[in-house]
Coordinates of C-alpha atoms (C1' of nucleotides) in Angstrom, one line a residue:
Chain A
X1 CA 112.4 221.1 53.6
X2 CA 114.2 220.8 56.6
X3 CA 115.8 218.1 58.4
X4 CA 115.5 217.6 62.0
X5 CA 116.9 214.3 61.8
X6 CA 119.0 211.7 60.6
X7 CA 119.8 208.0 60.2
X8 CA 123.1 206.7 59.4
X9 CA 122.9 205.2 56.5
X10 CA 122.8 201.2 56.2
X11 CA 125.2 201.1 53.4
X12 CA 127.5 202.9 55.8
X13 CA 130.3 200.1 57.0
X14 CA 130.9 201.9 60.7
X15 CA 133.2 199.2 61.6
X16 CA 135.6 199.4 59.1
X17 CA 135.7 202.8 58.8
X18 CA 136.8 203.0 62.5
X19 CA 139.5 200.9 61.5
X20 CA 140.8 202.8 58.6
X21 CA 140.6 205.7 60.4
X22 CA 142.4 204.7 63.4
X23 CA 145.2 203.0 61.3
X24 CA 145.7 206.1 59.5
X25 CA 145.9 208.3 62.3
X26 CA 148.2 205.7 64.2
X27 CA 150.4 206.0 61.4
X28 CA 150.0 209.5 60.5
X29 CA 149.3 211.6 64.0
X30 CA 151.6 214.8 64.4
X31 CA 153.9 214.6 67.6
X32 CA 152.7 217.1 69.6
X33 CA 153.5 218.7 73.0
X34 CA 150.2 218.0 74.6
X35 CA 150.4 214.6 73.1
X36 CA 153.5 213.4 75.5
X37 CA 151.4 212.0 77.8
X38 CA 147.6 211.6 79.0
X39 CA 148.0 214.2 82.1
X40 CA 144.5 216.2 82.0
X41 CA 145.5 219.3 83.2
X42 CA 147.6 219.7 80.0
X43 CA 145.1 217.9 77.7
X44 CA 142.6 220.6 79.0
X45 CA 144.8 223.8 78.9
X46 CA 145.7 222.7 75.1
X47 CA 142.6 222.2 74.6
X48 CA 141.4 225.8 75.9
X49 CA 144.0 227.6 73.9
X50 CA 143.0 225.1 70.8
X51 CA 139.6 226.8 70.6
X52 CA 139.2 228.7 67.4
X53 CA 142.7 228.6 67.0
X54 CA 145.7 226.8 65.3
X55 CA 147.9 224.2 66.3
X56 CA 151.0 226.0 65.0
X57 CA 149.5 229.1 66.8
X58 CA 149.0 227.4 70.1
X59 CA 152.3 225.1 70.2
X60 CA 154.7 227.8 71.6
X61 CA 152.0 229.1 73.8
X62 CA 151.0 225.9 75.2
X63 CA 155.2 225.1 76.1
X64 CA 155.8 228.6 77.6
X65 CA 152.4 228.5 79.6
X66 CA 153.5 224.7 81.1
X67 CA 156.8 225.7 81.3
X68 CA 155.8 228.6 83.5
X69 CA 152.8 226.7 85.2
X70 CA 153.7 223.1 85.1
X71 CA 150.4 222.0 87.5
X72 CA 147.2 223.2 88.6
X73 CA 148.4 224.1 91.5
X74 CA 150.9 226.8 90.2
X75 CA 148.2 227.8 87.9
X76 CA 145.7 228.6 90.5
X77 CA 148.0 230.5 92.8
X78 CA 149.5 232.7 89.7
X79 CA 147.9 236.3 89.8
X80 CA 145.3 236.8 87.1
X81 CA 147.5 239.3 85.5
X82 CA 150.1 237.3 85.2
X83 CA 148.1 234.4 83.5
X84 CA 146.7 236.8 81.0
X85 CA 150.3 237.8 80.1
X86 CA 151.2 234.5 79.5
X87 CA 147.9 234.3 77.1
X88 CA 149.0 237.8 75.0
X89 CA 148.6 237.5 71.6
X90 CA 146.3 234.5 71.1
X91 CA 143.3 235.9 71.5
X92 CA 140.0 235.6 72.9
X93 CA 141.4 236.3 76.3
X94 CA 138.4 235.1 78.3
X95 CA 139.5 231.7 78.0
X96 CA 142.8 232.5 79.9
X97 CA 140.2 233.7 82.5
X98 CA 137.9 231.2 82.4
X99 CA 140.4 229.1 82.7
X100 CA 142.1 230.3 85.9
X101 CA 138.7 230.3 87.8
X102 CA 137.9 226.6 86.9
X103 CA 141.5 225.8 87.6
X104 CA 140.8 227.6 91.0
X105 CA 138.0 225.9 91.5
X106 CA 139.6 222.4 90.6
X107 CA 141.7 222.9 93.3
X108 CA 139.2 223.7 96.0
X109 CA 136.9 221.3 95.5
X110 CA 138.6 218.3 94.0
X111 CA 141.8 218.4 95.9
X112 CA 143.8 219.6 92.7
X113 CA 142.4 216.8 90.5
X114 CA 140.4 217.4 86.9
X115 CA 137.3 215.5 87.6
X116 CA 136.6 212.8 85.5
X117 CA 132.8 213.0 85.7
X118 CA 130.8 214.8 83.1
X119 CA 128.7 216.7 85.6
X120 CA 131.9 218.0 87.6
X121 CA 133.6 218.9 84.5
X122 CA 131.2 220.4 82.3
X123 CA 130.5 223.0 85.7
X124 CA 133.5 224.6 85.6
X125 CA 134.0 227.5 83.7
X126 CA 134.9 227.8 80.2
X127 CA 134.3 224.0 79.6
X128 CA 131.3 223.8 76.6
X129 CA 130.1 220.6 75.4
X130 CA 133.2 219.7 72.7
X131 CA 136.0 220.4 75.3
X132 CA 134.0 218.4 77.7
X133 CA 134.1 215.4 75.2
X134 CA 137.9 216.1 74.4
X135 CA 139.2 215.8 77.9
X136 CA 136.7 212.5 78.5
X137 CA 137.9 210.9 76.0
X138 CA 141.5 211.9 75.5
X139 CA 142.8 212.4 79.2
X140 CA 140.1 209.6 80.3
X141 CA 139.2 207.4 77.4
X142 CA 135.7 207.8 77.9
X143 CA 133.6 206.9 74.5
X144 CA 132.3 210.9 74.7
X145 CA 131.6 212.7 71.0
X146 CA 133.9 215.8 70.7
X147 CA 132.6 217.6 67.7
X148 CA 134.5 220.8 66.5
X149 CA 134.7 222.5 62.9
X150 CA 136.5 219.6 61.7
X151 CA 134.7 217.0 63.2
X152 CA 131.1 218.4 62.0
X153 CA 133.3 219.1 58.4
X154 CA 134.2 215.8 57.8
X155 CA 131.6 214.2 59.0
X156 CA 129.3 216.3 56.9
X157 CA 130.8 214.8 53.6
X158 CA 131.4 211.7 55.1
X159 CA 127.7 210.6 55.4
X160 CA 126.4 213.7 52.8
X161 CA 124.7 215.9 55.7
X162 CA 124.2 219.2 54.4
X163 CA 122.6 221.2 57.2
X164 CA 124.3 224.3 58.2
X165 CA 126.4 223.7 60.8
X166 CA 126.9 227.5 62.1
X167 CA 123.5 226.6 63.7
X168 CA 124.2 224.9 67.2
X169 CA 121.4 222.8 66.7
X170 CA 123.3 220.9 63.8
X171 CA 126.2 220.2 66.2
X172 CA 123.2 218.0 68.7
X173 CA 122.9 216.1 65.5
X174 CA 126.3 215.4 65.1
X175 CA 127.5 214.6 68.5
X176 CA 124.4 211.9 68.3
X177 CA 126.1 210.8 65.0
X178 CA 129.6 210.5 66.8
X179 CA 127.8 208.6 69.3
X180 CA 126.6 205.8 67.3
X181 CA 130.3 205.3 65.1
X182 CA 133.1 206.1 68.1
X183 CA 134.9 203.7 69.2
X184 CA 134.7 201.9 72.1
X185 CA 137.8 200.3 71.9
X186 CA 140.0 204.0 71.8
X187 CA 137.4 206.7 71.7
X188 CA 140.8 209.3 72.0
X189 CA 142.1 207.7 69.0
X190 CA 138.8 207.9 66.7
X191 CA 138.1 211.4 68.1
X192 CA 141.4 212.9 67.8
X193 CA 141.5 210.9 64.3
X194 CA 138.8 213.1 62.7
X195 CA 140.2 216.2 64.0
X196 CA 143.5 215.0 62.6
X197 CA 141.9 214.2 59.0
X198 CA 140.3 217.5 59.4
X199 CA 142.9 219.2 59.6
X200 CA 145.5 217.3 56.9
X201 CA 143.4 215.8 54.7
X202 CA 139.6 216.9 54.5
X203 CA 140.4 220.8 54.4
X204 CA 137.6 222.8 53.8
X205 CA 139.0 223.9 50.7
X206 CA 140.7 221.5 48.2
X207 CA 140.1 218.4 50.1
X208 CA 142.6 215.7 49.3
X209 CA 140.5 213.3 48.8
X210 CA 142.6 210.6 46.1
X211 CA 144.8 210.1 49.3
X212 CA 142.0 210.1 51.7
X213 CA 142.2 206.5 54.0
X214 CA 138.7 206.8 54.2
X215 CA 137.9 208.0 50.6
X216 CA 135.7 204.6 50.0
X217 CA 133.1 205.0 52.7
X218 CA 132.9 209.1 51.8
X219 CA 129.0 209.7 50.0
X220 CA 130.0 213.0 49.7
X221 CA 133.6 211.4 47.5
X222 CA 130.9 209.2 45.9
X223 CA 128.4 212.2 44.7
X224 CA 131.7 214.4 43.2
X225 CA 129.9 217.3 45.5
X226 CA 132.2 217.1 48.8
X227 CA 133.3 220.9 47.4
X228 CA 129.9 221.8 47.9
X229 CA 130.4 220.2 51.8
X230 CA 129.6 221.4 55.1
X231 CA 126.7 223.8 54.6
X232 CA 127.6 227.2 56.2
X233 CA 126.3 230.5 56.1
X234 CA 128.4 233.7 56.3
X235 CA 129.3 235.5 58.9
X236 CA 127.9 239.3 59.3
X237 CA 130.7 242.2 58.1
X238 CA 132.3 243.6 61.0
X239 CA 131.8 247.3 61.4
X240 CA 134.3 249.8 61.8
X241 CA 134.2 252.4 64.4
X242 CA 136.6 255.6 64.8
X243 CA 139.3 256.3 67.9
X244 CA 141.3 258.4 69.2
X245 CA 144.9 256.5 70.5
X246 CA 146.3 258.5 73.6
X247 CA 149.9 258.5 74.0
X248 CA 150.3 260.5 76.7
X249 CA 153.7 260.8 78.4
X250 CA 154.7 262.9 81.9
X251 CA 157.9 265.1 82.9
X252 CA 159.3 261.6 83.9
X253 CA 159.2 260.0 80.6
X254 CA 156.3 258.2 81.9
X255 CA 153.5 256.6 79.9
X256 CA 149.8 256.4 81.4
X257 CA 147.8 253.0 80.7
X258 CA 144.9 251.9 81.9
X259 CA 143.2 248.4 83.1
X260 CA 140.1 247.4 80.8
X261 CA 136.5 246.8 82.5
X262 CA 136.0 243.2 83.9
X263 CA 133.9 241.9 80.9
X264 CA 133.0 242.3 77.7
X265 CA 136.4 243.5 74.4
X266 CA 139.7 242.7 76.0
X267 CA 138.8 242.2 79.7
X268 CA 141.1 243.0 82.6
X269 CA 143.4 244.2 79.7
X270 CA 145.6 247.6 79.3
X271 CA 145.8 250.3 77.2
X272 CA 146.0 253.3 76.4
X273 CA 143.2 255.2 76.5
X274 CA 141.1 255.4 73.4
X275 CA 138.0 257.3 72.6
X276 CA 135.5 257.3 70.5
X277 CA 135.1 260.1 67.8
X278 CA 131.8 260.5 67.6
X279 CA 131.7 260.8 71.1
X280 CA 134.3 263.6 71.1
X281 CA 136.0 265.6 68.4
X282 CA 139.6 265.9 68.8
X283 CA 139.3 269.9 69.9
X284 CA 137.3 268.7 72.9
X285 CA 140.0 265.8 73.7
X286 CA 141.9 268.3 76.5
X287 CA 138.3 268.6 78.0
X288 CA 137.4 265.2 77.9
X289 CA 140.6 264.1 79.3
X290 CA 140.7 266.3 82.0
X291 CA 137.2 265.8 82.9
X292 CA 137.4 262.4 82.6
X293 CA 140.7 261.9 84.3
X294 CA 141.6 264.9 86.3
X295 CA 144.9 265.8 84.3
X296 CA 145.4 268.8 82.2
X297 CA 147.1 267.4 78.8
X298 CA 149.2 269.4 75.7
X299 CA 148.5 267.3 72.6
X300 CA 151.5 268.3 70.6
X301 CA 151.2 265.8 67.7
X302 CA 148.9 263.4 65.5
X303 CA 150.1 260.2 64.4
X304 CA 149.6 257.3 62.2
X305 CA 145.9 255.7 62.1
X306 CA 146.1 252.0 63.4
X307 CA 143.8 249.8 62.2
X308 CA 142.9 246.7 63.7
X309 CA 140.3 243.9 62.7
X310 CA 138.2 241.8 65.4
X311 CA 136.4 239.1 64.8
X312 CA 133.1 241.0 65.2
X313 CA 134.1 244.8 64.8
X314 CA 136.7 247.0 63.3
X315 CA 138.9 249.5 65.1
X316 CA 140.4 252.3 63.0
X317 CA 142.6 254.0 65.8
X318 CA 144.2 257.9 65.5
X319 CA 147.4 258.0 67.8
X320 CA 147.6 261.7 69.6
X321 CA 151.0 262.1 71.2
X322 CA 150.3 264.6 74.4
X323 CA 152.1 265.8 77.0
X324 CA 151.1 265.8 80.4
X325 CA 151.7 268.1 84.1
X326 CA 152.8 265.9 87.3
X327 CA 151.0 262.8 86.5
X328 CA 151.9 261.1 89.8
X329 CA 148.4 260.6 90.1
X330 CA 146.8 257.1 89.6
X331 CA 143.2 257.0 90.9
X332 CA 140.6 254.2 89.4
X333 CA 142.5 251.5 87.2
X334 CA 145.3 254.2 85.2
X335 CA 149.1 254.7 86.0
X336 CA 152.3 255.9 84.5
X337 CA 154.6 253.1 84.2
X338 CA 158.3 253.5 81.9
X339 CA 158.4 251.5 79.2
X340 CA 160.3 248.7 80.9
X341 CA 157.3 248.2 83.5
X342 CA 154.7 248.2 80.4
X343 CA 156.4 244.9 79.6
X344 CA 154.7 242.9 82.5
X345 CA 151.4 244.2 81.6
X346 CA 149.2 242.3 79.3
X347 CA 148.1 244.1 76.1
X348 CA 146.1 243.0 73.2
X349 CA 147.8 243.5 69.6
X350 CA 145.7 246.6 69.0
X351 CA 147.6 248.4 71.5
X352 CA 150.8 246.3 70.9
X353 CA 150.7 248.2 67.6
X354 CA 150.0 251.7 68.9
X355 CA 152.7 251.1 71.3
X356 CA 155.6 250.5 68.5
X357 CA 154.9 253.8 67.3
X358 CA 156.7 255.2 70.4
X359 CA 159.7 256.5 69.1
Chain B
dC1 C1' 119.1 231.4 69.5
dA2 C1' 122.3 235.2 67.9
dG3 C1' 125.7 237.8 68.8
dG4 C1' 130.0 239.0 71.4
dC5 C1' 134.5 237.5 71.8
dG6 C1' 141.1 237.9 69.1
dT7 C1' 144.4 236.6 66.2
dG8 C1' 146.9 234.8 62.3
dG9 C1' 147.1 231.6 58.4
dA10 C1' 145.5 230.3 53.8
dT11 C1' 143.7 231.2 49.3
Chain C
dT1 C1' 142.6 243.1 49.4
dA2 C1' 138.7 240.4 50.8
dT3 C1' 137.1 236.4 52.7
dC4 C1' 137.0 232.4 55.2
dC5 C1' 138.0 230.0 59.0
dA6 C1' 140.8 227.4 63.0
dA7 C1' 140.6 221.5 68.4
dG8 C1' 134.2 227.1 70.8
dC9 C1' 132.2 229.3 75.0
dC10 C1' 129.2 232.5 77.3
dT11 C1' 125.1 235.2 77.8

DNA sequence: CAGGCGTGGAT
DNA sequence: TATCCAAGCCT
């Protein structure tokens, strides 16, 4: 049977759990850098790089990153290149993207201002309905619902919801749940106070629920069954596909890397060039390179296999040391750059790795 | 809607 | 080692 609806229960006191809620998290909120102050521009940007990721993760990101672009301004004149270095390593590098063309755009049409209306902000690019409701209600106070995994975890064992929240359906429901228990009084606090238990308190696994502030308005607590809270199915396996790692390096002690295409795995990133296997066996790799690139190579040496996991594939990765003739040559997106110049360009940790194998 | 899209921490 | 999953968004 399923449920395309639901009422908050009447036996559930909304009132006083807002205020247990929001005296625990007064009293119990991590400092944080993006918690200095109510600027929007760093609200948002934390927010960004707090997708999917975690705090500890982001914290020395998010301090380099301001440190390095302290307004919007600086943000949107910085060279996308540039801004995707500053985002190596953390992943899902479309945000860092994203984020420079809504910055860009905050500039242009707002005069350097993050709007505070929901239609302006929701617009720009990389902005999805829980970030829209963080930056409302933490940079603005507005009384917006910002449901993330936490949010739609706690909240699930909270009032006993079980449907599956991988479905983005179930996340309608819960933003209309937020809406009928936030707080109108500090809708920042009571949204950044879920997150918060989310994250100490109501784990997914182990919840510690005998210290939990709001253990006494918890069905879930109530039924013994909050282990058996949210309802999620599994992810798919990834798959794992087979490449060939070219190291190549010319007479100069140069390497040759490559820009990435401007969507899809690691966009407007560099590597070094991989191929698939079963596109090419290794004894046609010369051809293939030569067709493809318009440099005669001399593989001299097979290395280690790098393996790297995705969120949605795996890479299992062959390095082929090569040698290469002249290799001034840098049509399309490749060039040979030294080893000091690879430094400035941004590449994702499955080429970070291939790279420390350069001995 | 389902699937693409990174990385590292926790168990 | 395997699996989950962490302040999601885009297409």
């Amino acid at each position: 049977m399923e449920q395309t609806s639901f009422t908050i229960p009447l036996l559930f006191n909304d009132e006083a759990f807002r205020h247990d809620l929001l005296t625990w998290y007064q009293g119990n909120k991590r400092l944080l850098p993006w918690r200095e102050n109510q600027d929007p521009y760093r609200i948002w940007v934390s927010e960004i790089m707090l997708q999917q990721t975690q705090v500890d993760t982001v914290i020395p990101y998010f301090n380099q990153f301001m440190e390095r672009y302290p307004t919007i301004k600086e943000l949107a004149e910085a060279d996308e290149q540039n801004v995707l270095k500053s985002w190596e390593g953390l992943g899902y590098y479309s945000r860092a993207r994203n984020l420079h063309t809504a910055v860009k755009e905050v500039v242009e049409k707002y005069d350097a201002q993050v709007p505070s209306d929901k239609k302006e902000l929701k617009q720009l690019k990389g902005i999805g309905p829980y970030t829209l409701g963080a930056v409302l209600s933490i940079a603005f106070n507005h009384p917006e619902p910002a449901v993330d995994g936490n949010v739609m975890r706690v909240l699930s064992r909270i009032l006993h919801i079980d449907e599956d929240i991988a479905k983005p359906k179930t996340k309608k429901l819960f933003e209309e749940v937020v809406k009928e228990i936030i707080s109108y009084e500090d809708p920042s606090s009571f949204n950044q106070g879920l997150m918060e238990l989310g994250a100490l308190v109501c784990h997914p696994k182990n919840p510690e629920c005998e210290t939990c502030p709001v253990q006494q308005h918890c069905l879930a607590y109530e039924h013994g069954d909050q282990k058996d809270l949210p309802v999620k199915t599994k992810q798919k396996k990834q798959k794992v596909s087979s490449y060939y790692g070219l190291v190549l390096k010319n007479d100069e002690g140069k390497f040759f890397i490559q820009k990435r295409p401007d969507e899809g795995l690691l966009a407007n990133m560099w590597e070094f060039p991989i191929v698939l296997q079963e596109e090419f066996d290794q004894k046609e790799l010369v051809n293939w390179f030569e067709v493809e690139y318009g440099l005669s190579i001399n593989i001299y040496t097979q290395g280690k296999r790098v393996r790297h996991v995705f969120s949605h594939v795996i890479w299992e990765v062959d390095v082929i040391y090569a040698s290469v003739k002249g290799g001034q040559k840098s049509d399309g997106d490749g060039k040979f750059v030294t080893l000091e110049e690879l430094e400035r360009y941004p590449m994702p940790n499955i080429q970070q790795k291939i790279k420390k194998l350069i001995h």
